[in-house]
mmCIF file of C-alpha atoms and ligand atoms in Angstrom:
data_model
loop_
_atom_site.group_PDB
_atom_site.id
_atom_site.type_symbol
_atom_site.label_atom_id
_atom_site.label_comp_id
_atom_site.label_asym_id
_atom_site.label_seq_id
_atom_site.Cartn_x
_atom_site.Cartn_y
_atom_site.Cartn_z
ATOM 1 C CA THR A 108 181.279 13.469 26.390
ATOM 2 C CA HIS A 109 182.666 10.336 28.007
ATOM 3 C CA CYS A 110 183.949 11.478 31.415
ATOM 4 C CA ILE A 111 186.560 9.351 33.151
ATOM 5 C CA LEU A 112 186.885 9.897 36.890
ATOM 6 C CA LEU A 113 190.285 9.161 38.386
ATOM 7 C CA GLY A 114 190.812 9.431 42.137
ATOM 8 C CA ALA A 115 194.212 10.722 43.198
ATOM 9 C CA PRO A 116 194.252 10.679 47.002
ATOM 10 C CA ILE A 117 197.706 12.223 47.273
ATOM 11 C CA ASP A 118 198.477 14.014 50.503
ATOM 12 C CA GLU A 119 202.267 14.121 50.387
ATOM 13 C CA GLY A 120 202.682 17.337 48.380
ATOM 14 C CA GLN A 121 202.061 19.441 51.486
ATOM 15 C CA ARG A 122 201.970 19.033 55.257
ATOM 16 C CA ARG A 123 198.365 19.257 56.373
ATOM 17 C CA PRO A 124 196.641 15.889 56.322
ATOM 18 C CA GLY A 125 193.224 15.583 54.704
ATOM 19 C CA CYS A 126 193.514 15.942 50.915
ATOM 20 C CA LEU A 127 193.554 12.164 50.645
ATOM 21 C CA MET A 128 189.833 12.288 51.485
ATOM 22 C CA GLY A 129 189.181 14.449 48.414
ATOM 23 C CA PRO A 130 188.140 11.711 45.949
ATOM 24 C CA ALA A 131 185.693 10.277 48.490
ATOM 25 C CA ALA A 132 184.209 13.733 49.072
ATOM 26 C CA TYR A 133 183.676 14.307 45.328
ATOM 27 C CA ARG A 134 181.937 10.944 45.069
ATOM 28 C CA VAL A 135 179.733 11.732 48.080
ATOM 29 C CA ALA A 136 178.979 15.204 46.703
ATOM 30 C CA GLY A 137 177.630 13.566 43.542
ATOM 31 C CA LEU A 138 180.179 14.341 40.845
ATOM 32 C CA ALA A 139 179.201 11.311 38.746
ATOM 33 C CA GLN A 140 175.470 12.007 39.162
ATOM 34 C CA THR A 141 175.978 15.635 38.163
ATOM 35 C CA LEU A 142 177.675 14.564 34.932
ATOM 36 C CA THR A 143 175.092 11.883 34.182
ATOM 37 C CA ALA A 144 172.301 14.428 34.633
ATOM 38 C CA LEU A 145 173.983 16.523 31.924
ATOM 39 C CA ASN A 146 173.745 13.532 29.564
ATOM 40 C CA HIS A 147 177.412 12.610 29.746
ATOM 41 C CA SER A 148 178.547 9.031 30.159
ATOM 42 C CA VAL A 149 180.626 8.500 33.279
ATOM 43 C CA GLU A 150 183.218 5.865 34.060
ATOM 44 C CA ASP A 151 184.758 5.953 37.531
ATOM 45 C CA ARG A 152 188.068 4.133 37.242
ATOM 46 C CA GLY A 153 188.557 4.271 41.004
ATOM 47 C CA ASP A 154 191.646 5.593 42.729
ATOM 48 C CA VAL A 155 195.020 5.490 41.009
ATOM 49 C CA ILE A 156 197.493 3.417 42.997
ATOM 50 C CA PRO A 157 201.092 4.673 43.069
ATOM 51 C CA GLY A 158 203.937 2.190 42.830
ATOM 52 C CA PRO A 159 206.403 1.706 45.678
ATOM 53 C CA ALA A 160 208.279 4.818 46.815
ATOM 54 C CA ARG A 161 211.975 4.273 46.183
ATOM 55 C CA PRO A 162 214.507 6.337 48.203
ATOM 56 C CA VAL A 163 216.198 9.094 46.186
ATOM 57 C CA ALA A 164 218.936 11.599 46.970
ATOM 58 C CA CYS A 165 217.786 15.237 47.106
ATOM 59 C CA THR A 166 220.059 18.220 47.673
ATOM 60 C CA ASN A 167 217.345 20.446 49.181
ATOM 61 C CA PRO A 168 216.833 19.308 52.793
ATOM 62 C CA ALA A 169 213.480 21.124 53.047
ATOM 63 C CA VAL A 170 211.861 18.846 50.474
ATOM 64 C CA HIS A 171 209.722 16.097 51.927
ATOM 65 C CA HIS A 172 208.018 13.001 50.524
ATOM 66 C CA LEU A 173 209.847 13.261 47.196
ATOM 67 C CA PRO A 174 209.927 9.455 46.675
ATOM 68 C CA GLU A 175 206.163 9.250 47.253
ATOM 69 C CA VAL A 176 205.490 12.170 44.891
ATOM 70 C CA ILE A 177 207.671 10.584 42.194
ATOM 71 C CA ALA A 178 205.675 7.353 42.528
ATOM 72 C CA TRP A 179 202.409 9.297 42.165
ATOM 73 C CA THR A 180 203.783 11.193 39.186
ATOM 74 C CA ASP A 181 204.641 7.979 37.356
ATOM 75 C CA ALA A 182 201.272 6.375 38.049
ATOM 76 C CA LEU A 183 199.229 9.467 37.146
ATOM 77 C CA ARG A 184 201.162 10.156 33.944
ATOM 78 C CA THR A 185 200.258 6.707 32.661
ATOM 79 C CA ALA A 186 196.655 6.810 33.923
ATOM 80 C CA VAL A 187 195.933 10.217 32.376
ATOM 81 C CA ALA A 188 197.661 9.496 29.056
ATOM 82 C CA GLU A 189 195.573 6.297 28.757
ATOM 83 C CA ALA A 190 192.311 7.908 29.863
ATOM 84 C CA LEU A 191 192.751 10.601 27.188
ATOM 85 C CA ASP A 192 192.491 7.850 24.564
ATOM 86 C CA ASP A 193 188.968 7.103 25.768
ATOM 87 C CA GLY A 194 187.453 10.368 26.959
ATOM 88 C CA LEU A 195 187.828 13.378 29.195
ATOM 89 C CA PRO A 196 189.759 12.556 32.371
ATOM 90 C CA ILE A 197 188.647 14.354 35.543
ATOM 91 C CA ILE A 198 191.249 13.875 38.247
ATOM 92 C CA MET A 199 189.812 14.101 41.745
ATOM 93 C CA GLY A 200 192.616 15.164 44.087
ATOM 94 C CA GLY A 201 194.488 15.133 46.224
ATOM 95 C CA ASP A 202 196.881 18.032 46.598
ATOM 96 C CA HIS A 203 198.318 19.955 43.653
ATOM 97 C CA ALA A 204 201.448 17.778 43.457
ATOM 98 C CA LEU A 205 199.236 15.436 41.436
ATOM 99 C CA ALA A 206 199.585 17.882 38.522
ATOM 100 C CA LEU A 207 203.227 16.825 38.125
ATOM 101 C CA GLY A 208 201.754 13.587 36.789
ATOM 102 C CA THR A 209 198.510 14.731 35.186
ATOM 103 C CA VAL A 210 200.099 17.446 33.046
ATOM 104 C CA ALA A 211 202.833 14.970 32.090
ATOM 105 C CA GLY A 212 200.158 12.490 31.017
ATOM 106 C CA ALA A 213 198.409 15.140 28.966
ATOM 107 C CA ALA A 214 201.761 16.068 27.391
ATOM 108 C CA VAL A 215 202.437 12.456 26.442
ATOM 109 C CA HIS A 216 199.014 12.178 24.833
ATOM 110 C CA ALA A 217 199.307 15.540 23.037
ATOM 111 C CA GLU A 218 202.648 14.532 21.581
ATOM 112 C CA ARG A 219 201.179 11.269 20.274
ATOM 113 C CA ALA A 220 198.191 13.146 18.845
ATOM 114 C CA GLY A 221 200.498 15.711 17.217
ATOM 115 C CA ARG A 222 198.712 18.580 18.962
ATOM 116 C CA PRO A 223 200.147 21.318 21.206
ATOM 117 C CA LEU A 224 199.223 21.220 24.891
ATOM 118 C CA PHE A 225 197.904 24.314 26.668
ATOM 119 C CA VAL A 226 197.461 24.620 30.437
ATOM 120 C CA LEU A 227 194.964 26.833 32.288
ATOM 121 C CA TRP A 228 196.041 27.251 35.929
ATOM 122 C CA LEU A 229 193.250 28.466 38.228
ATOM 123 C CA ASP A 230 194.992 29.089 41.532
ATOM 124 C CA ALA A 231 195.946 31.648 44.180
ATOM 125 C CA HIS A 232 199.522 30.427 43.727
ATOM 126 C CA SER A 233 201.832 30.249 40.741
ATOM 127 C CA ASP A 234 203.262 26.819 41.800
ATOM 128 C CA ILE A 235 206.467 27.478 39.856
ATOM 129 C CA HIS A 236 209.040 26.411 42.444
ATOM 130 C CA THR A 237 211.546 23.740 41.529
ATOM 131 C CA VAL A 238 212.710 21.008 43.900
ATOM 132 C CA ARG A 239 215.772 23.222 44.360
ATOM 133 C CA THR A 240 214.041 26.583 45.014
ATOM 134 C CA THR A 241 211.149 25.566 47.293
ATOM 135 C CA THR A 242 211.676 26.793 50.844
ATOM 136 C CA SER A 243 208.549 25.161 52.253
ATOM 137 C CA GLY A 244 209.586 21.856 50.710
ATOM 138 C CA ASN A 245 205.938 21.308 49.760
ATOM 139 C CA LEU A 246 205.975 19.802 46.299
ATOM 140 C CA HIS A 247 202.438 20.969 45.508
ATOM 141 C CA GLY A 248 204.161 24.296 44.828
ATOM 142 C CA THR A 249 206.176 22.885 41.894
ATOM 143 C CA PRO A 250 204.057 21.485 39.014
ATOM 144 C CA ILE A 251 204.295 24.528 36.712
ATOM 145 C CA ALA A 252 208.101 24.532 36.819
ATOM 146 C CA TYR A 253 208.068 20.800 36.114
ATOM 147 C CA ALA A 254 205.734 21.187 33.126
ATOM 148 C CA LEU A 255 207.992 23.910 31.730
ATOM 149 C CA GLY A 256 210.907 21.480 31.877
ATOM 150 C CA LEU A 257 212.908 23.852 34.096
ATOM 151 C CA PRO A 258 216.156 22.517 35.567
ATOM 152 C CA GLY A 259 216.146 21.778 39.297
ATOM 153 C CA PHE A 260 214.137 18.550 39.412
ATOM 154 C CA ASP A 261 217.216 16.298 39.491
ATOM 155 C CA PRO A 262 216.058 13.043 41.044
ATOM 156 C CA CYS A 263 212.682 13.210 39.241
ATOM 157 C CA PRO A 264 212.143 11.623 35.840
ATOM 158 C CA PRO A 265 212.361 14.420 33.238
ATOM 159 C CA PHE A 266 209.049 15.948 32.127
ATOM 160 C CA PRO A 267 208.155 14.173 28.854
ATOM 161 C CA HIS A 268 207.457 16.982 26.369
ATOM 162 C CA PRO A 269 207.824 20.340 28.131
ATOM 163 C CA VAL A 270 204.995 22.842 27.736
ATOM 164 C CA PRO A 271 206.153 26.226 26.409
ATOM 165 C CA GLY A 272 205.468 29.102 28.807
ATOM 166 C CA ALA A 273 203.464 30.795 26.064
ATOM 167 C CA ASN A 274 200.971 27.901 26.294
ATOM 168 C CA ILE A 275 200.368 28.412 30.020
ATOM 169 C CA CYS A 276 197.827 30.879 31.383
ATOM 170 C CA MET A 277 197.229 31.529 35.088
ATOM 171 C CA PHE A 278 194.176 33.108 36.699
ATOM 172 C CA GLY A 279 193.516 34.148 40.278
ATOM 173 C CA ILE A 280 197.143 34.565 41.309
ATOM 174 C CA ARG A 281 197.659 36.450 44.585
ATOM 175 C CA SER A 282 200.498 34.667 46.391
ATOM 176 C CA VAL A 283 203.917 34.446 44.749
ATOM 177 C CA ASP A 284 207.192 33.667 46.565
ATOM 178 C CA PRO A 285 210.373 35.618 45.632
ATOM 179 C CA ALA A 286 211.985 32.728 43.717
ATOM 180 C CA GLU A 287 208.703 32.203 41.872
ATOM 181 C CA HIS A 288 208.547 35.866 40.953
ATOM 182 C CA ALA A 289 212.003 35.647 39.404
ATOM 183 C CA ALA A 290 211.034 32.486 37.502
ATOM 184 C CA LEU A 291 207.845 34.061 36.133
ATOM 185 C CA LEU A 292 209.727 37.147 34.937
ATOM 186 C CA ALA A 293 212.294 34.995 33.152
ATOM 187 C CA ILE A 294 209.789 33.258 30.875
ATOM 188 C CA ASP A 295 206.996 34.103 28.464
ATOM 189 C CA ILE A 296 203.898 33.102 30.461
ATOM 190 C CA THR A 297 200.495 34.713 31.007
ATOM 191 C CA VAL A 298 199.928 35.611 34.656
ATOM 192 C CA ASN A 299 196.449 37.013 35.162
ATOM 193 C CA ASP A 300 196.740 37.955 38.806
ATOM 194 C CA MET A 301 193.787 39.319 40.790
ATOM 195 C CA ARG A 302 194.775 42.825 39.734
ATOM 196 C CA VAL A 303 194.103 41.910 36.095
ATOM 197 C CA LEU A 304 190.734 40.415 36.995
ATOM 198 C CA ASP A 305 189.777 43.480 39.039
ATOM 199 C CA GLU A 306 190.606 45.755 36.146
ATOM 200 C CA HIS A 307 189.394 43.778 33.119
ATOM 201 C CA GLY A 308 187.069 41.142 34.532
ATOM 202 C CA ILE A 309 187.546 37.512 33.688
ATOM 203 C CA VAL A 310 185.909 37.349 30.247
ATOM 204 C CA ALA A 311 188.326 39.249 27.995
ATOM 205 C CA PRO A 312 191.562 37.700 29.320
ATOM 206 C CA LEU A 313 190.069 34.190 29.239
ATOM 207 C CA ARG A 314 188.656 34.591 25.719
ATOM 208 C CA ALA A 315 192.060 35.824 24.515
ATOM 209 C CA PHE A 316 193.697 32.654 25.807
ATOM 210 C CA LEU A 317 190.978 30.329 24.501
ATOM 211 C CA ASP A 318 191.227 31.936 21.057
ATOM 212 C CA ARG A 319 194.905 30.977 20.968
ATOM 213 C CA VAL A 320 194.168 27.395 22.005
ATOM 214 C CA GLU A 321 191.550 27.119 19.276
ATOM 215 C CA ALA A 322 193.727 28.724 16.599
ATOM 216 C CA GLU A 323 196.432 26.116 17.241
ATOM 217 C CA ASN A 324 194.039 23.150 17.564
ATOM 218 C CA GLY A 325 195.471 22.661 21.037
ATOM 219 C CA MET A 326 194.560 20.288 23.801
ATOM 220 C CA LEU A 327 193.628 22.119 26.991
ATOM 221 C CA HIS A 328 194.385 20.849 30.477
ATOM 222 C CA VAL A 329 192.601 22.804 33.223
ATOM 223 C CA SER A 330 193.967 22.631 36.760
ATOM 224 C CA LEU A 331 191.476 23.999 39.305
ATOM 225 C CA ASP A 332 192.911 24.611 42.776
ATOM 226 C CA VAL A 333 190.263 25.149 45.470
ATOM 227 C CA ASP A 334 192.203 28.204 46.662
ATOM 228 C CA PHE A 335 191.462 29.928 43.330
ATOM 229 C CA LEU A 336 188.126 30.594 45.031
ATOM 230 C CA ASP A 337 187.656 33.102 47.801
ATOM 231 C CA PRO A 338 187.953 31.395 51.216
ATOM 232 C CA SER A 339 184.515 32.754 52.165
ATOM 233 C CA ILE A 340 182.883 30.423 49.638
ATOM 234 C CA ALA A 341 185.492 27.623 49.691
ATOM 235 C CA PRO A 342 186.909 27.114 53.188
ATOM 236 C CA ALA A 343 188.086 23.509 52.723
ATOM 237 C CA VAL A 344 191.680 24.154 51.696
ATOM 238 C CA GLY A 345 194.931 24.263 53.640
ATOM 239 C CA THR A 346 196.360 27.302 51.873
ATOM 240 C CA THR A 347 193.605 29.934 51.998
ATOM 241 C CA VAL A 348 194.480 33.354 50.594
ATOM 242 C CA PRO A 349 191.966 36.210 50.904
ATOM 243 C CA GLY A 350 190.689 38.034 47.844
ATOM 244 C CA GLY A 351 189.978 35.099 45.568
ATOM 245 C CA ALA A 352 187.518 34.510 42.760
ATOM 246 C CA THR A 353 183.857 34.994 43.607
ATOM 247 C CA PHE A 354 181.098 32.450 43.101
ATOM 248 C CA ARG A 355 179.938 34.179 39.914
ATOM 249 C CA GLU A 356 183.447 34.699 38.508
ATOM 250 C CA ALA A 357 184.241 31.033 39.012
ATOM 251 C CA HIS A 358 181.026 29.872 37.344
ATOM 252 C CA LEU A 359 181.610 32.296 34.486
ATOM 253 C CA VAL A 360 185.055 30.822 33.852
ATOM 254 C CA MET A 361 183.499 27.369 33.721
ATOM 255 C CA GLU A 362 180.665 28.501 31.433
ATOM 256 C CA LEU A 363 183.114 30.096 29.007
ATOM 257 C CA LEU A 364 185.221 26.933 29.054
ATOM 258 C CA HIS A 365 182.127 24.903 28.216
ATOM 259 C CA GLU A 366 181.191 27.189 25.332
ATOM 260 C CA SER A 367 184.715 26.924 23.954
ATOM 261 C CA GLY A 368 184.497 23.130 23.786
ATOM 262 C CA LEU A 369 188.275 23.053 24.171
ATOM 263 C CA VAL A 370 188.856 21.364 27.525
ATOM 264 C CA THR A 371 190.425 17.908 27.205
ATOM 265 C CA SER A 372 191.370 17.135 30.842
ATOM 266 C CA LEU A 373 190.630 18.566 34.286
ATOM 267 C CA ASP A 374 192.284 18.482 37.732
ATOM 268 C CA LEU A 375 190.303 19.188 40.900
ATOM 269 C CA VAL A 376 192.929 19.811 43.556
ATOM 270 C CA GLU A 377 193.605 20.805 47.153
ATOM 271 C CA LEU A 378 190.150 20.020 48.540
ATOM 272 C CA ASN A 379 190.654 19.109 52.203
ATOM 273 C CA PRO A 380 187.290 17.705 53.322
ATOM 274 C CA PHE A 381 188.479 17.677 56.941
ATOM 275 C CA LEU A 382 188.371 21.494 56.835
ATOM 276 C CA ASP A 383 185.004 21.730 55.109
ATOM 277 C CA ASP A 384 181.798 23.168 56.433
ATOM 278 C CA ARG A 385 179.050 20.575 55.870
ATOM 279 C CA GLY A 386 180.471 19.685 52.457
ATOM 280 C CA ARG A 387 179.910 23.119 50.960
ATOM 281 C CA THR A 388 183.326 23.336 49.280
ATOM 282 C CA ALA A 389 183.015 19.849 47.804
ATOM 283 C CA LYS A 390 179.520 20.722 46.546
ATOM 284 C CA LEU A 391 180.729 24.007 45.049
ATOM 285 C CA MET A 392 183.538 22.225 43.213
ATOM 286 C CA VAL A 393 181.033 19.684 41.844
ATOM 287 C CA ASP A 394 178.729 22.531 40.755
ATOM 288 C CA LEU A 395 181.649 24.216 38.989
ATOM 289 C CA VAL A 396 182.306 20.990 37.100
ATOM 290 C CA GLY A 397 178.601 21.030 36.239
ATOM 291 C CA SER A 398 178.984 24.459 34.666
ATOM 292 C CA LEU A 399 182.138 23.359 32.861
ATOM 293 C CA MET A 400 180.245 20.398 31.441
ATOM 294 C CA GLY A 401 177.262 22.342 30.227
ATOM 295 C CA ARG A 402 174.850 23.104 33.029
ATOM 296 C CA LYS A 403 173.115 26.416 32.460
ATOM 297 C CA VAL A 404 170.002 28.216 33.538
ATOM 298 C CA PHE A 405 168.536 28.221 30.046
ATOM 299 C CA ASP A 406 169.510 25.557 27.541
ATOM 300 C CA ARG A 407 168.234 27.494 24.531
ATOM 301 C CA PRO A 408 168.853 31.068 23.467
ATOM 302 C CA THR A 409 166.508 33.408 25.278
ATOM 303 C CA ARG A 410 165.988 37.120 25.164
ATOM 304 C CA SER A 411 168.333 38.835 27.598
ATOM 305 C CA PHE A 412 168.190 42.543 28.322
HETATM 306 N N1 LIG B 537 204.348 28.953 47.253
HETATM 307 C C1 LIG B 537 204.012 28.269 48.467
HETATM 308 C C2 LIG B 537 204.959 27.097 48.696
HETATM 309 O O1 LIG B 537 205.757 26.775 47.888
HETATM 310 C C3 LIG B 537 202.570 27.823 48.465
HETATM 311 C C4 LIG B 537 202.220 26.808 47.408
HETATM 312 C C5 LIG B 537 200.776 26.465 47.458
HETATM 313 N N2 LIG B 537 200.444 25.570 46.406
HETATM 314 C C6 LIG B 537 199.269 25.006 46.240
HETATM 315 N N3 LIG B 537 199.153 24.145 45.267
HETATM 316 N N4 LIG B 537 198.279 25.286 47.032
HETATM 317 O O2 LIG B 537 204.874 26.466 49.709
HETATM 318 MN MN1 LIG B 538 198.072 25.086 43.418
HETATM 319 MN MN1 LIG B 539 196.980 27.230 45.495
#
């Protein structure tokens, strides 16, 4: 696979500084080397540069940095749509507001390719606020609502080709605000919260989703939020929520994604290297990408139990 690294040092989707160091941390942690070692070609296109932030009117006074986030969204939509022509874009964030642009870019490309777009959201949070409903004003909590084409994004450019809720699958969810709860109940969307994973494990629900992607010849955008992982293994994130995915669960998700061969683009979001413990979260994220891109203990079938 030709892997295209895109840095997205966006920090404006939330209030704790540090995510802008994410792309540098992934480079230091050896993301490119990890991919090369798995026999992939790697092209680091450097960091995406947003255009100028133009003032906009917004009716929700809590919302902050909307002009900056709109500028990022425009730049990332174009960068991701173009990168998809040439290979598999891996977007090194940056906070989750970058997904407003990356999912839009994937949607633009999918439309051109005449294929449906599916989204796998690996996150503690459902990120389904609109610009109107967010009470924190942190726009990293909004990309799912944007991708669905929900109303309430007034000053933002409309999402290009909205993704149907039925094409979106969430895993790891354990923090949902009241307005988000109402939004989730109002649409057809798969929410595999931690309760589902406790009861069924991760394999059956993930295979069910991947089977649908394959049956429809879909493109698959994966958005991996660091807080999907349990804070005990991934401390470098501003929005830790206890009870997240374990080391093995996370690797298993990635291994199943690799076996499916369906992933067409990937976000790595919310890493805040300033909060890390000797780079362990950055290294874990790079190792998870390794599993997603084919690293395994045995590379040929062996006898198991
Ligand atoms: N729902 C909360 C909010 O709107 C938290 C969002 C966290 N999102 C994230 N991408 N980490 O502020
Ligand atoms: Mn998120
Ligand atoms: Mn999150």
